[in-house]
């Protein structure tokens, strides 16, 4: 249950661990844009296709009309020729005329010729007698060749159209008819029309239907406009379209439009014939001519959607794989793989954002587990990773809302949060909840050192704030029953002091303010001089500043790397001078800060200097702190081997404080173990006897020499002698001496 809560908490803090999310904010616009483009694209195609259909139907209609026109013109011409020849006086009787032209009738699709007088009496070319032909006056009123609308034939059941022209024969006014079967025209009209689904009307100028290729209309004199309106039950809009066509036809215009007939779109085109202001009205339903259109639009729309789908899919794919990549990079850059909390970079990036928010009472806490390295040695790496993970979870759990909790280095956690109540109360909660951890069923007791910095609004730089928390933490390291320190005025002053030191260090080096002094080392058994340790002093404005005041700072800002080499060179120069002056070379130990231990290349700098002064490196012992040898990040063994290969001897300084294991030491090419002062301290000598004994056993087993430092009293000397420690360094024999005093010392004691 609690674990669940924890998981949730961790998730909230690390949003980046959640599933990838689609970036709707840009996918949606793309989708919409493509959709709009598709819409306009399809719309454009639709327009184009409609235009095409319009053109198509217009063209078909024009062709039909042209054929009709052609037939009519030919027929008219034939009638004219006949009448011309009659008028020329060539024929004497109607029979002669019939005789002459009856053979040509078929070619012109005429059924017969008829010649009638003004009373409508006469004969036909095929031998019929006509009496009182109705409306005969209509034909006598025409000047030119006249084409009648359809009328019933007098000699058959068919409807006929009649070409007529008056003439005079034997001083009698007569009229010549050349009749055509209306069906023949219908055939022309039907010829090209849309697989029979469409059709054509031939109408006169008033809209009366002369020919109907649909064969729907049985009566005569039906008005096309009324017929369409009533039989299809047109709405107002479509009725208006029909009216508009009627007006256009009256005005002898042509046109095309679409209209809904029985819920189906139909296209209508009206085209004028060359005779009688007749019109050919072509009508075709959508599902015949628009069939192609519908299919085409369907395909276009389908293609557009498919393209859209493909593009969106590609976009989503690219987006997801980018996110995946970013997520991976993010994980590498920002997540601590052990605790799944953020790492230092995450802490700094997000911490600086946090510092800028408006919350009050913001705190930065830096904490680490006391003697974590010892735990590492005892329980192993894997197990200790569990400790770190559990501790991280507990911290995040305690701080619950609105915090950034990260593991920023080995066993160091940092958290930034805002807290309205007494911070000491929160610190107590942290201690109470973390002092006993259950790791895979094993109960582990840990002690935390916590440095606290309350951020005041002016101070928003995360690095500086973090430094202050670090400073506060370093105040309590190693003290019992004192587990936290809140950055205060004392530290603020120290900080100011440090800033002063930092701003003057480079100049101090140039001005040779750093000097070397030498503290002699004595052989335990015969109390003879055996060598010395070179120690740095800073002569600043008449004061002597001790290294404890500036070395930690220089280690932090890496100035120590320059300074160590400077001191090393000074020592080399001194040795050369003693060699020349006394023909004597004392063995000198020189401190090498762990900050050099990035890789083994730094040794080249040391070698270069000894070469420059032509010194045998066997006379130089490099003191390396035990803490430097147990740094997990660098290959210490390789570095030590290189040092050894170059001919230096190696002392492990401050031994006993760093918890290096026997197995580690066994492989290291070390010459001397320097037992740390704290164990030799006269006040704690009795309580530390066991540790010193243990170190002696270790050294003997490894076959390395030992030296005790910080030996101030006879009592300590006796003790060191009793345990057979090889050398002694301390005030008892000598304090660190200036170069001159040291020369006197070794000349007297060697
Ligand atoms: P360390 O390497 O452990 O040096 C021994 C320290 O013990 C020296 O302090 C020395 O003055 C002091 N000491 C020696 N005998 C006694 C004694 O009988 N009683 C007491 N109470 N102290 C004694 P010092 O010179 O202040 O140096 C402090 C630390 O500064 C050194 O500790 C070393 O870690 C560092 N240091 C000094 N010179 C250098 C240097 O050139 N380079 C580097 N990297 N560190 C240096
Ligand atoms: Ca030392
Ligand atoms: Ca030491």
Tab-separated table of C-alpha atoms in Angstrom, residues 516-519 521 531-535 567-568 571 575 586-592 619-623 649-651 672 674 707 727 729:
chain	number	residue	atom	x	y	z
A	516	UNK	CA	57.361	24.810	1.634
A	517	UNK	CA	58.309	23.750	5.105
A	518	UNK	CA	59.631	20.341	6.087
A	519	UNK	CA	58.650	18.118	8.967
A	521	UNK	CA	60.481	11.759	10.024
A	531	UNK	CA	63.200	11.771	5.718
A	532	UNK	CA	60.688	14.605	5.758
A	533	UNK	CA	57.215	15.601	4.706
A	534	UNK	CA	56.905	18.756	2.668
A	535	UNK	CA	54.040	20.907	3.875
A	567	UNK	CA	55.201	22.867	-4.352
A	568	UNK	CA	56.645	19.777	-6.004
A	571	UNK	CA	60.900	20.700	-3.260
A	575	UNK	CA	66.737	18.810	-3.021
A	586	UNK	CA	67.046	13.413	2.026
A	587	UNK	CA	63.913	11.466	1.167
A	588	UNK	CA	61.035	13.906	0.936
A	589	UNK	CA	57.359	13.056	0.985
A	590	UNK	CA	55.145	15.341	-1.022
A	591	UNK	CA	51.347	15.487	-0.734
A	592	UNK	CA	49.425	14.772	-3.916
A	619	UNK	CA	64.174	10.099	-3.277
A	620	UNK	CA	60.637	11.327	-3.648
A	621	UNK	CA	57.753	9.736	-1.838
A	622	UNK	CA	54.241	10.709	-2.930
A	623	UNK	CA	51.679	10.874	-0.135
A	649	UNK	CA	57.591	5.518	-3.647
A	650	UNK	CA	54.037	5.709	-2.382
A	651	UNK	CA	52.697	6.447	1.078
A	672	UNK	CA	54.314	3.027	3.445
A	674	UNK	CA	50.759	6.505	7.421
A	707	UNK	CA	54.685	5.573	10.068
A	727	UNK	CA	58.726	5.575	11.713
A	729	UNK	CA	56.493	11.998	12.559
